[in-house]
PDB file of C-alpha atoms in Angstrom:
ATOM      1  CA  UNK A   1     189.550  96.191  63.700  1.00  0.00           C
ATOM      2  CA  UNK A   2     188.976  92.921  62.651  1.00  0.00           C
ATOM      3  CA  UNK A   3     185.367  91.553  61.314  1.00  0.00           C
ATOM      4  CA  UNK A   4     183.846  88.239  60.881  1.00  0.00           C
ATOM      5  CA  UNK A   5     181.607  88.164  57.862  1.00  0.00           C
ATOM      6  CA  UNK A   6     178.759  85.308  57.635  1.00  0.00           C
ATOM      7  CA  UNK A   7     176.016  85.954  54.484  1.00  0.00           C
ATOM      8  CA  UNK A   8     173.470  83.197  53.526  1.00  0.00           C
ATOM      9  CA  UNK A   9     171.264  84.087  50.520  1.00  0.00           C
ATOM     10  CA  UNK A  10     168.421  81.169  49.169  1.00  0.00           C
ATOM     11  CA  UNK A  11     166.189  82.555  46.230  1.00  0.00           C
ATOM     12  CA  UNK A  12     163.340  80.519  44.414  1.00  0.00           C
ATOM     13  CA  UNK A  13     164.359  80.901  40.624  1.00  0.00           C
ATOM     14  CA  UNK A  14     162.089  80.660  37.418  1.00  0.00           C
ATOM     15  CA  UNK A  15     163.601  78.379  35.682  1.00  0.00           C
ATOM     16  CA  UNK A  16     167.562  78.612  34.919  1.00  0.00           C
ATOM     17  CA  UNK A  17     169.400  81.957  35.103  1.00  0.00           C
ATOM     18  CA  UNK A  18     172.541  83.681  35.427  1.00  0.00           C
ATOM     19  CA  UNK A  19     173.528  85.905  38.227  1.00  0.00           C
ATOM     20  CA  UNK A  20     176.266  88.219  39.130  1.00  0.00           C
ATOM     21  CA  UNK A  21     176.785  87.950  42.841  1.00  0.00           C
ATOM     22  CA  UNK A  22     179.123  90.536  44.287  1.00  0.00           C
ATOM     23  CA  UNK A  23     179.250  89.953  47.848  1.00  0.00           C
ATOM     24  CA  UNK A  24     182.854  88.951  48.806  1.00  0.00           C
ATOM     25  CA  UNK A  25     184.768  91.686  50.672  1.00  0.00           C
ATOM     26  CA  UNK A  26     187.745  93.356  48.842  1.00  0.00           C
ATOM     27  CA  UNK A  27     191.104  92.883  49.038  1.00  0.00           C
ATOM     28  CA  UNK A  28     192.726  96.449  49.891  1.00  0.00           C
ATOM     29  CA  UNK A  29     195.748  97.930  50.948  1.00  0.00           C
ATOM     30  CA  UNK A  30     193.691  99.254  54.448  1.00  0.00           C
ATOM     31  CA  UNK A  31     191.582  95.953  54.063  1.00  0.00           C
ATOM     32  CA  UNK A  32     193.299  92.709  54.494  1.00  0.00           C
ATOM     33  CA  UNK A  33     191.035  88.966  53.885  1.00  0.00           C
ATOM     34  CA  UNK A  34     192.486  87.112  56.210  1.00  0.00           C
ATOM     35  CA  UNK A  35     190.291  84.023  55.404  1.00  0.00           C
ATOM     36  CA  UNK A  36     187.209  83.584  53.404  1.00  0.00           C
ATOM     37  CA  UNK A  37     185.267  80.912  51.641  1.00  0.00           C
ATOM     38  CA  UNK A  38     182.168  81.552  48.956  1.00  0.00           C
ATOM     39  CA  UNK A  39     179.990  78.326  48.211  1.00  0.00           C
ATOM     40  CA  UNK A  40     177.521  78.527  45.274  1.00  0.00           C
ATOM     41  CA  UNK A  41     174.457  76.341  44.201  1.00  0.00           C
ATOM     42  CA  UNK A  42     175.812  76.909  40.528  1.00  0.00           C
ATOM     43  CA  UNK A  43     175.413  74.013  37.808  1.00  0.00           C
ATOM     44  CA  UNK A  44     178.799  75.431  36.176  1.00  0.00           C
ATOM     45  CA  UNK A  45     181.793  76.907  37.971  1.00  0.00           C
ATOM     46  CA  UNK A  46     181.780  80.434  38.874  1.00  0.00           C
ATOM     47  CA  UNK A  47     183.471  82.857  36.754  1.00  0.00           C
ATOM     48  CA  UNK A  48     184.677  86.009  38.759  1.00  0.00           C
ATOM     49  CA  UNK A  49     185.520  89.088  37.015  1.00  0.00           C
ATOM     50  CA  UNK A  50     187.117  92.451  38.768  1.00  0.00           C
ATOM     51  CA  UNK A  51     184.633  95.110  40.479  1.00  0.00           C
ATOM     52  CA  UNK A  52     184.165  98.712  39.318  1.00  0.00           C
ATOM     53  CA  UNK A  53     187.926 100.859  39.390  1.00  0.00           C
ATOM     54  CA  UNK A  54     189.315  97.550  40.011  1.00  0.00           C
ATOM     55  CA  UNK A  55     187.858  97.346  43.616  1.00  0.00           C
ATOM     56  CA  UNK A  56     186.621  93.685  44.476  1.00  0.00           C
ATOM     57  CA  UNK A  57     185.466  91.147  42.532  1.00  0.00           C
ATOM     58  CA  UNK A  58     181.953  89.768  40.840  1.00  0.00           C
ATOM     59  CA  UNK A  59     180.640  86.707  40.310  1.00  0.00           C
ATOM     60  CA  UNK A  60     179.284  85.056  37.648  1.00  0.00           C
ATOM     61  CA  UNK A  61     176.771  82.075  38.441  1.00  0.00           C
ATOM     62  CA  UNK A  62     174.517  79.971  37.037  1.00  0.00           C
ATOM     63  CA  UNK A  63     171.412  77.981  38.726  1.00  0.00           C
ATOM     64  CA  UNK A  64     168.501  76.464  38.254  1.00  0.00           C
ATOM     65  CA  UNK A  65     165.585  76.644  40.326  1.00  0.00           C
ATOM     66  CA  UNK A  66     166.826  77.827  43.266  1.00  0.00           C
ATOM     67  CA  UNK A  67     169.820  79.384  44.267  1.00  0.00           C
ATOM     68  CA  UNK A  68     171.789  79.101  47.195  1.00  0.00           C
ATOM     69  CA  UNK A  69     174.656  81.218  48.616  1.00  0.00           C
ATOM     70  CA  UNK A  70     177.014  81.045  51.713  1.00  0.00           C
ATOM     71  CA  UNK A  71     179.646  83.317  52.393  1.00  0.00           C
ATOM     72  CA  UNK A  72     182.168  83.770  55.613  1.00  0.00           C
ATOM     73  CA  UNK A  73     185.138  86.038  55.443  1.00  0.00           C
ATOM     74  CA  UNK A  74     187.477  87.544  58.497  1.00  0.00           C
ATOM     75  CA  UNK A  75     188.894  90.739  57.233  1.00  0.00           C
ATOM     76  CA  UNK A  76     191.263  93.391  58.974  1.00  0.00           C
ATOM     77  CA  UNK A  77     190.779  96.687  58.617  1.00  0.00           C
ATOM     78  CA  UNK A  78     193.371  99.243  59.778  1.00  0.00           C
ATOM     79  CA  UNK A  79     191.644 102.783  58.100  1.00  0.00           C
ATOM     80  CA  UNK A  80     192.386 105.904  60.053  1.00  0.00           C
ATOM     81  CA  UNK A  81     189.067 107.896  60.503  1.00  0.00           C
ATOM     82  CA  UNK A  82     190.412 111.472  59.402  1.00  0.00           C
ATOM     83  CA  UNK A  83     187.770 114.323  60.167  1.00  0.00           C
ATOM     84  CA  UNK A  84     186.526 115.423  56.800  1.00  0.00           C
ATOM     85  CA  UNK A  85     186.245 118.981  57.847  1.00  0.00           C
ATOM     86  CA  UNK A  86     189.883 118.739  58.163  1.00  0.00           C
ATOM     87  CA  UNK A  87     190.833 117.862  54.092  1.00  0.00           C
ATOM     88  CA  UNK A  88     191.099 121.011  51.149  1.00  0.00           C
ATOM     89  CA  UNK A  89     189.456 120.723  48.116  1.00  0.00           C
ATOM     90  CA  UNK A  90     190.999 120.069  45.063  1.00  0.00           C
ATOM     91  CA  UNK A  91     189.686 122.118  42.238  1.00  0.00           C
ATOM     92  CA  UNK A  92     187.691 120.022  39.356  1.00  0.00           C
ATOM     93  CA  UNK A  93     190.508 120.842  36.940  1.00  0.00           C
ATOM     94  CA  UNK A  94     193.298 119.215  38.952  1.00  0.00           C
ATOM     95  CA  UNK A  95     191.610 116.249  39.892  1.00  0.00           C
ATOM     96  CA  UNK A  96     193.156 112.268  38.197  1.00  0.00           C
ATOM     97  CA  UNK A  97     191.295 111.747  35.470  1.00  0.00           C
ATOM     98  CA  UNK A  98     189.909 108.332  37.391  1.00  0.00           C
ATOM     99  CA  UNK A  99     187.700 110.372  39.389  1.00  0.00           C
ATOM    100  CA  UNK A 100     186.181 113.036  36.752  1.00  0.00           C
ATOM    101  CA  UNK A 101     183.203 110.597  36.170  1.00  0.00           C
ATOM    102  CA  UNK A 102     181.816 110.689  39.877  1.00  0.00           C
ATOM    103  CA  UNK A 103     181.190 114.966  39.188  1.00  0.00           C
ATOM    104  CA  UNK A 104     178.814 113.520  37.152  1.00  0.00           C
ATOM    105  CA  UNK A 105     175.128 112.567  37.020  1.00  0.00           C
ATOM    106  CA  UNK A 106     173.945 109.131  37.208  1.00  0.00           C
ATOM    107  CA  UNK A 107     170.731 106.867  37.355  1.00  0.00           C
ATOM    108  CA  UNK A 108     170.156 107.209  41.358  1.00  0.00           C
ATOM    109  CA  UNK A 109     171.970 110.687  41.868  1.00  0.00           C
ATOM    110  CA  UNK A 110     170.985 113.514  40.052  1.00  0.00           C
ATOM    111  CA  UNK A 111     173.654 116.324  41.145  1.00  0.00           C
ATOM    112  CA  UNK A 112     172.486 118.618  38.718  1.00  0.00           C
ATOM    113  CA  UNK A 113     169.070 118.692  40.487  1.00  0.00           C
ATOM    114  CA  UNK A 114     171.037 119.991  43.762  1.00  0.00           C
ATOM    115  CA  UNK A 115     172.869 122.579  42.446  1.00  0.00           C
ATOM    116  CA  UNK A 116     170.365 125.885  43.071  1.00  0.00           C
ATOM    117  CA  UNK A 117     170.142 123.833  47.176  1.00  0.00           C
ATOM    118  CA  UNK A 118     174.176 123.799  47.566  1.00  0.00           C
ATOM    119  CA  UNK A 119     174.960 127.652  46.427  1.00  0.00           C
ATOM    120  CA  UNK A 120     171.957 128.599  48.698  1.00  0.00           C
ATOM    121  CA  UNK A 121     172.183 126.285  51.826  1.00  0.00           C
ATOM    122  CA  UNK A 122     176.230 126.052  51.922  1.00  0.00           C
ATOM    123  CA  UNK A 123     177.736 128.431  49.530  1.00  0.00           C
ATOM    124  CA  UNK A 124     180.971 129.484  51.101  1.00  0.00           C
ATOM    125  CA  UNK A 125     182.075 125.777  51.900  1.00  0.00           C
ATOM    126  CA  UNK A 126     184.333 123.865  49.494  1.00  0.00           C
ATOM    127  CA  UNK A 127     186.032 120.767  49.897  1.00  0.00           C
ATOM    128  CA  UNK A 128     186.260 118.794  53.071  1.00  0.00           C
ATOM    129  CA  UNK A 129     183.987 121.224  55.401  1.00  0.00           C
ATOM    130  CA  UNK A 130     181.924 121.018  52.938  1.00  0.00           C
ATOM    131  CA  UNK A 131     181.761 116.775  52.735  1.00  0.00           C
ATOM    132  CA  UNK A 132     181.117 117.234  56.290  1.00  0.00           C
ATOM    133  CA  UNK A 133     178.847 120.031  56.414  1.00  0.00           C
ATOM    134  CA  UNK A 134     176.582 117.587  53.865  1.00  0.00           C
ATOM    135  CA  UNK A 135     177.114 114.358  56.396  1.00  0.00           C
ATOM    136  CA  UNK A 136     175.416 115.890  59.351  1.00  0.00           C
ATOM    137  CA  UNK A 137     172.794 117.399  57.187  1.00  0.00           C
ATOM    138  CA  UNK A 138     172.117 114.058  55.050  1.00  0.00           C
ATOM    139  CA  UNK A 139     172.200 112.340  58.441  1.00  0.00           C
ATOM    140  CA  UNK A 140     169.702 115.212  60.721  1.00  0.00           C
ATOM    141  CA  UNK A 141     167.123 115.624  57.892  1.00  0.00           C
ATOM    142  CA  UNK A 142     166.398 111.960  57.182  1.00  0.00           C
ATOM    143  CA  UNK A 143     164.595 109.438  58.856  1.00  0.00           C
ATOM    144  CA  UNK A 144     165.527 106.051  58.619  1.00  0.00           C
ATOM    145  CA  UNK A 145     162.434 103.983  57.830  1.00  0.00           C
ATOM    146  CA  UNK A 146     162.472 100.168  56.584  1.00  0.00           C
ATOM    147  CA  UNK A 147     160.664  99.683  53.290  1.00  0.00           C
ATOM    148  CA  UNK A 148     160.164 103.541  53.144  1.00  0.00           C
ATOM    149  CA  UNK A 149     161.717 103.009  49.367  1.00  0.00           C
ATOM    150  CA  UNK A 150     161.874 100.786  46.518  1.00  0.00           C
ATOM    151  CA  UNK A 151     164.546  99.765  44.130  1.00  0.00           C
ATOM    152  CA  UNK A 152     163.685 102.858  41.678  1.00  0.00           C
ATOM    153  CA  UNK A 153     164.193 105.359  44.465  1.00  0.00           C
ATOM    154  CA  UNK A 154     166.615 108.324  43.480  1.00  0.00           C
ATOM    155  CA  UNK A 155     168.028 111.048  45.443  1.00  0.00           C
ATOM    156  CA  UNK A 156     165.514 113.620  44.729  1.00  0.00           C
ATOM    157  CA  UNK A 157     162.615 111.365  45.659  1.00  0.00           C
ATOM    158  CA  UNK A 158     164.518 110.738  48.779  1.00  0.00           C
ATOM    159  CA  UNK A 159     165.504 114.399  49.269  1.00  0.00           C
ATOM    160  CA  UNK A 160     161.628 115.509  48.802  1.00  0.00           C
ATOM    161  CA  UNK A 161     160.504 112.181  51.409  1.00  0.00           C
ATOM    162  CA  UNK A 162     162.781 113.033  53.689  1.00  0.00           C
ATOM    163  CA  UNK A 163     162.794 108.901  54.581  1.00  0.00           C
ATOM    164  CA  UNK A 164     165.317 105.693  53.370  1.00  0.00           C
ATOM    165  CA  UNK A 165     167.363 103.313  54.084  1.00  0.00           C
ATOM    166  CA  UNK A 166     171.064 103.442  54.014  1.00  0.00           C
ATOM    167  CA  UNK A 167     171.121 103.164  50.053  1.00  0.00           C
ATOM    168  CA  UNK A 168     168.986 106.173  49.981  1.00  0.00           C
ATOM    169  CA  UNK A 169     171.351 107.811  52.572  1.00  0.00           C
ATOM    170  CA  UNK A 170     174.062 106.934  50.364  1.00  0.00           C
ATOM    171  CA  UNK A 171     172.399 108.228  47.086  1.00  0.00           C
ATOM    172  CA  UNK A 172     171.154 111.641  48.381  1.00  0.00           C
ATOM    173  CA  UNK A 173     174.685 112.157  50.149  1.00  0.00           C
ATOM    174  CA  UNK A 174     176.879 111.067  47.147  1.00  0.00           C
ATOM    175  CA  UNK A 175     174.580 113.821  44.701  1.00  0.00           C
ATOM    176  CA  UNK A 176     174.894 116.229  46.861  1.00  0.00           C
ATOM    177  CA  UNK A 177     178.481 116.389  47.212  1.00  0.00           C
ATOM    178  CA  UNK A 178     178.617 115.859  43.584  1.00  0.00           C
ATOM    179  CA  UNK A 179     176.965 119.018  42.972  1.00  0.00           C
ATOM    180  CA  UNK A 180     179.837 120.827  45.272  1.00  0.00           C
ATOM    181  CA  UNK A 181     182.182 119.683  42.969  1.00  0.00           C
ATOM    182  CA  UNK A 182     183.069 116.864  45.430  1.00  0.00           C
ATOM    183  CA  UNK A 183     183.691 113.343  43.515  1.00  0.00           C
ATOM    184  CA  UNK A 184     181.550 110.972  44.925  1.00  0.00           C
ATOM    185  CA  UNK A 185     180.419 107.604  44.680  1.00  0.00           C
ATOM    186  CA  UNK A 186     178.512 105.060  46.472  1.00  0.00           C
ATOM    187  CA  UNK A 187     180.184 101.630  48.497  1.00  0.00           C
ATOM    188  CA  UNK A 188     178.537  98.353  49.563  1.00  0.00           C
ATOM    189  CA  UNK A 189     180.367  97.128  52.885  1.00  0.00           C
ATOM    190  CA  UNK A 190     179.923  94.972  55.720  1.00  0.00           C
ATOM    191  CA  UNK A 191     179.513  96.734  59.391  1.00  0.00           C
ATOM    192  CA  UNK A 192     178.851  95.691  62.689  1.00  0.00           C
ATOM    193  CA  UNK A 193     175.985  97.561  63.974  1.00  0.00           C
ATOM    194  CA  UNK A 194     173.672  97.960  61.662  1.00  0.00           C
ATOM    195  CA  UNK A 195     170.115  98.131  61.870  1.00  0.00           C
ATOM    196  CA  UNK A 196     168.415  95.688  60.757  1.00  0.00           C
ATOM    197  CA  UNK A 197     171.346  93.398  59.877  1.00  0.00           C
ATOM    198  CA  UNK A 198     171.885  93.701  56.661  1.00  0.00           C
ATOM    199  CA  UNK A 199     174.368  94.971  53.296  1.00  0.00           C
ATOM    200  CA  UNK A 200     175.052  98.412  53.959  1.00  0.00           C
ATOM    201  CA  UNK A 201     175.654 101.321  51.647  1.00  0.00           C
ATOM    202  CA  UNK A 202     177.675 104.641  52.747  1.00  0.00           C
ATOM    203  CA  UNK A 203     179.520 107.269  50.556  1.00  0.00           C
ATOM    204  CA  UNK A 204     183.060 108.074  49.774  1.00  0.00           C
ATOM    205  CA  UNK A 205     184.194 111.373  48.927  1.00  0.00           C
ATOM    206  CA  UNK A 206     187.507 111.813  47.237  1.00  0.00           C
ATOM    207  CA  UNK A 207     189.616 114.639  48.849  1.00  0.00           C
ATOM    208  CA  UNK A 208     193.070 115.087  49.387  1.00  0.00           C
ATOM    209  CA  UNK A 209     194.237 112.647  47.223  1.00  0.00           C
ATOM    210  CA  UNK A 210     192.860 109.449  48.500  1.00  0.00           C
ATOM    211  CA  UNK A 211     189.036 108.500  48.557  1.00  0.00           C
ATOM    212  CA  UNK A 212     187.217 108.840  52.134  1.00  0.00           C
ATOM    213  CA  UNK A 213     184.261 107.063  53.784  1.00  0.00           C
ATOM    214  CA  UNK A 214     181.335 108.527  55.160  1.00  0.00           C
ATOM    215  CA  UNK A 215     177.995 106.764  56.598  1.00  0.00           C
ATOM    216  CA  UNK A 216     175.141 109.580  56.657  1.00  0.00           C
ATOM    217  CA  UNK A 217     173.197 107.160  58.625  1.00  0.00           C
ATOM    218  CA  UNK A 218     175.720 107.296  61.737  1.00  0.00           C
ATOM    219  CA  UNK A 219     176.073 103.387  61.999  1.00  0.00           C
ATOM    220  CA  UNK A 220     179.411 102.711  61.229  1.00  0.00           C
ATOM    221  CA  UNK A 221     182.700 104.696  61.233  1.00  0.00           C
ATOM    222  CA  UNK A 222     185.096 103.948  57.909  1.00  0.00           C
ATOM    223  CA  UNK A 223     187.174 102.325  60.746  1.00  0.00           C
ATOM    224  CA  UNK A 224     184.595  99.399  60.787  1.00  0.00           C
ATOM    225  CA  UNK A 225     183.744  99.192  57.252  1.00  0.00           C
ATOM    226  CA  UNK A 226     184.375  95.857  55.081  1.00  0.00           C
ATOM    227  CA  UNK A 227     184.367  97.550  51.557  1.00  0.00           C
ATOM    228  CA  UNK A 228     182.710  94.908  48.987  1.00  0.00           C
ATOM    229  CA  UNK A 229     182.448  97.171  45.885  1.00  0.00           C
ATOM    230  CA  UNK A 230     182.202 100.963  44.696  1.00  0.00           C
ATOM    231  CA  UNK A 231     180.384 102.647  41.909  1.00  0.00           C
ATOM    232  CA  UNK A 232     178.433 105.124  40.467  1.00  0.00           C
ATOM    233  CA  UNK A 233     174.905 104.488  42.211  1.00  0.00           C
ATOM    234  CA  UNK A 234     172.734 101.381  43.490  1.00  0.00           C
ATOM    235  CA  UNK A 235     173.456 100.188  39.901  1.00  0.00           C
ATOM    236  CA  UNK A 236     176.690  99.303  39.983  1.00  0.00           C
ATOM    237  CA  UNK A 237     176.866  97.753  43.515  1.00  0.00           C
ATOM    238  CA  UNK A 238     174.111  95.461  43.614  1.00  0.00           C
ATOM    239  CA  UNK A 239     174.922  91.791  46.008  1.00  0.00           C
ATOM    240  CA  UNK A 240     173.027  90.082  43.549  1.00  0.00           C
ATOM    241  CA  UNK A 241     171.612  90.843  39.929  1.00  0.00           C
ATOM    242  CA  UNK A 242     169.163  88.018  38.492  1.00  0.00           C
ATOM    243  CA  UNK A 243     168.689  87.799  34.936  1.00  0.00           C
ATOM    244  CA  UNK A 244     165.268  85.727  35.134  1.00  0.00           C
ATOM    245  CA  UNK A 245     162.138  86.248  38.554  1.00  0.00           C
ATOM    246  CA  UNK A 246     163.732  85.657  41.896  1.00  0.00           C
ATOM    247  CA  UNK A 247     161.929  84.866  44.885  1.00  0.00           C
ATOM    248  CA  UNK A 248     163.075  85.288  48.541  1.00  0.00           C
ATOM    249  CA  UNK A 249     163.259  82.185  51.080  1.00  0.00           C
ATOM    250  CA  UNK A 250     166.145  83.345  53.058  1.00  0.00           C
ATOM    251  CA  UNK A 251     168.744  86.306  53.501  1.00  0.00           C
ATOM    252  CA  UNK A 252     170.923  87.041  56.459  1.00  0.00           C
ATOM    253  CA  UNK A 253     173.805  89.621  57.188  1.00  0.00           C
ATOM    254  CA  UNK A 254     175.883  88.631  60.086  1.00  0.00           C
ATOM    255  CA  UNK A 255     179.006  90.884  61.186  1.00  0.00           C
ATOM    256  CA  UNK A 256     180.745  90.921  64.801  1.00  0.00           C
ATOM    257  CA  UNK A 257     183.649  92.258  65.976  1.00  0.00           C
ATOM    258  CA  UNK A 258     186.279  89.842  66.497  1.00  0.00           C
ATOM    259  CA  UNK A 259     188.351  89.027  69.672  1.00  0.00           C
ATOM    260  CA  UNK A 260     191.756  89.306  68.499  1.00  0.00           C
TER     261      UNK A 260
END
């Protein structure tokens, strides 16, 4: 699969302020850039420094008055899409020590809330049929509604709405499976498909040794997924982060499929 990537972000600023972009895809062993270019209204050079786990990169910018971004990319992906149902668990207690701190609670996804649901909705499922036991049922209770939730959002709001976006998708499926003893944490990527256009959040669930992809909201399959950054929650894989008032003029997500 190969994507072409085209973002273009303009923001009315309040003055001068510094901004940590994180919008260029990552550079992965199943991900390969093949080109990309990132131009930036900043009045010094950018300063990049590497993404969460040492996946991706941010950007550190600074503008005044407005700010301006444009971003292309062609990436490659060659992920195979294994079933999840198909992967073991791994007990908390064998698991690398990189992935301990995605059992855990954060801002956006509070397992610990989910714990009485899991041992009374799925309690004979571990591991992998488990992951995808809580993908269809992430993806067949909620309704995805534009503007249905803010930036302050969490999983249990979502959970008790019942309504999101793919962020809240991403949040309610990532707690879940924490509370299953699944480590979990949330992606940005680029997809074709999505709708409306825009950056897209899904989950990734580490079993078996490796960490695996899943979109609750059934728009993209990790075959078609441009991974940008990974983290905790919504916190840690923001596209942009303003330090100062922003105002919107213009944002657009364009991704196609290429013809190879």
């Amino acid at each position: 699969m190969r994507l072409k990537i085209d973002v273009v972000l303009d923001y009315d600023l309040d003055g001068a302020a510094d901004t940590l972009l994180l919008v260029e895809a990552a550079g992965m062993p199943d991900q390969i850039i093949v080109s990309q270019d990132l131009w930036v209204s900043s009045l010094e050079p950018l300063r990049a420094t590497v993404g969460s786990e040492g996946v991706g990169q941010r950007c550190w910018a600074y503008a005044e008055n407005r700010l301006k971004v444009n971003y292309t990319a062609t990436v490659e992906i060659d992920r195979p899409d294994v079933p999840l149902a198909s992967l073991a668990e791994t007990p908390p207690r064998m698991l690398p020590a990189e992935t301990v701190n995605y059992l855990l609670p954060s801002r956006y996804c509070e397992s610990d809330q989910f714990e009485g649901f899991l041992a009374q909705e799925f309690p004979n499922l571990r591991g992998g049929p488990l992951a995808a036991a809580l993908l269809d049922w992430v993806g067949g209770h909620l309704t995805y509604q534009s503007g249905s939730s803010t930036g302050v959002t969490t999983a249990l709001m979502t959970f008790a709405n019942r309504h999101g976006v793919c962020r809240d998708y991403a949040h309610l499926l990532v707690a879940l499976a924490r509370a299953g003893g699944i480590p979990a944490r949330c992606v940005s990527a680029y997809a074709p498909g999505v709708d409306p256009p825009d950056f897209h959040a899904v989950a990734q669930f580490w079993l078996e040794g490796a960490w695996r992809l899943a979109d609750a909201t059934g728009m993209a399959k990790p075959g078609e997924l441009a991974v940008v950054a990974v983290g905790h929650d919504a916190t840690d894989i923001a596209f942009m982060t303003t330090f100062g008032a922003a105002i919107l003029n213009e944002q657009t997500v364009t991704v196609t499929r290429e013809i190879v």
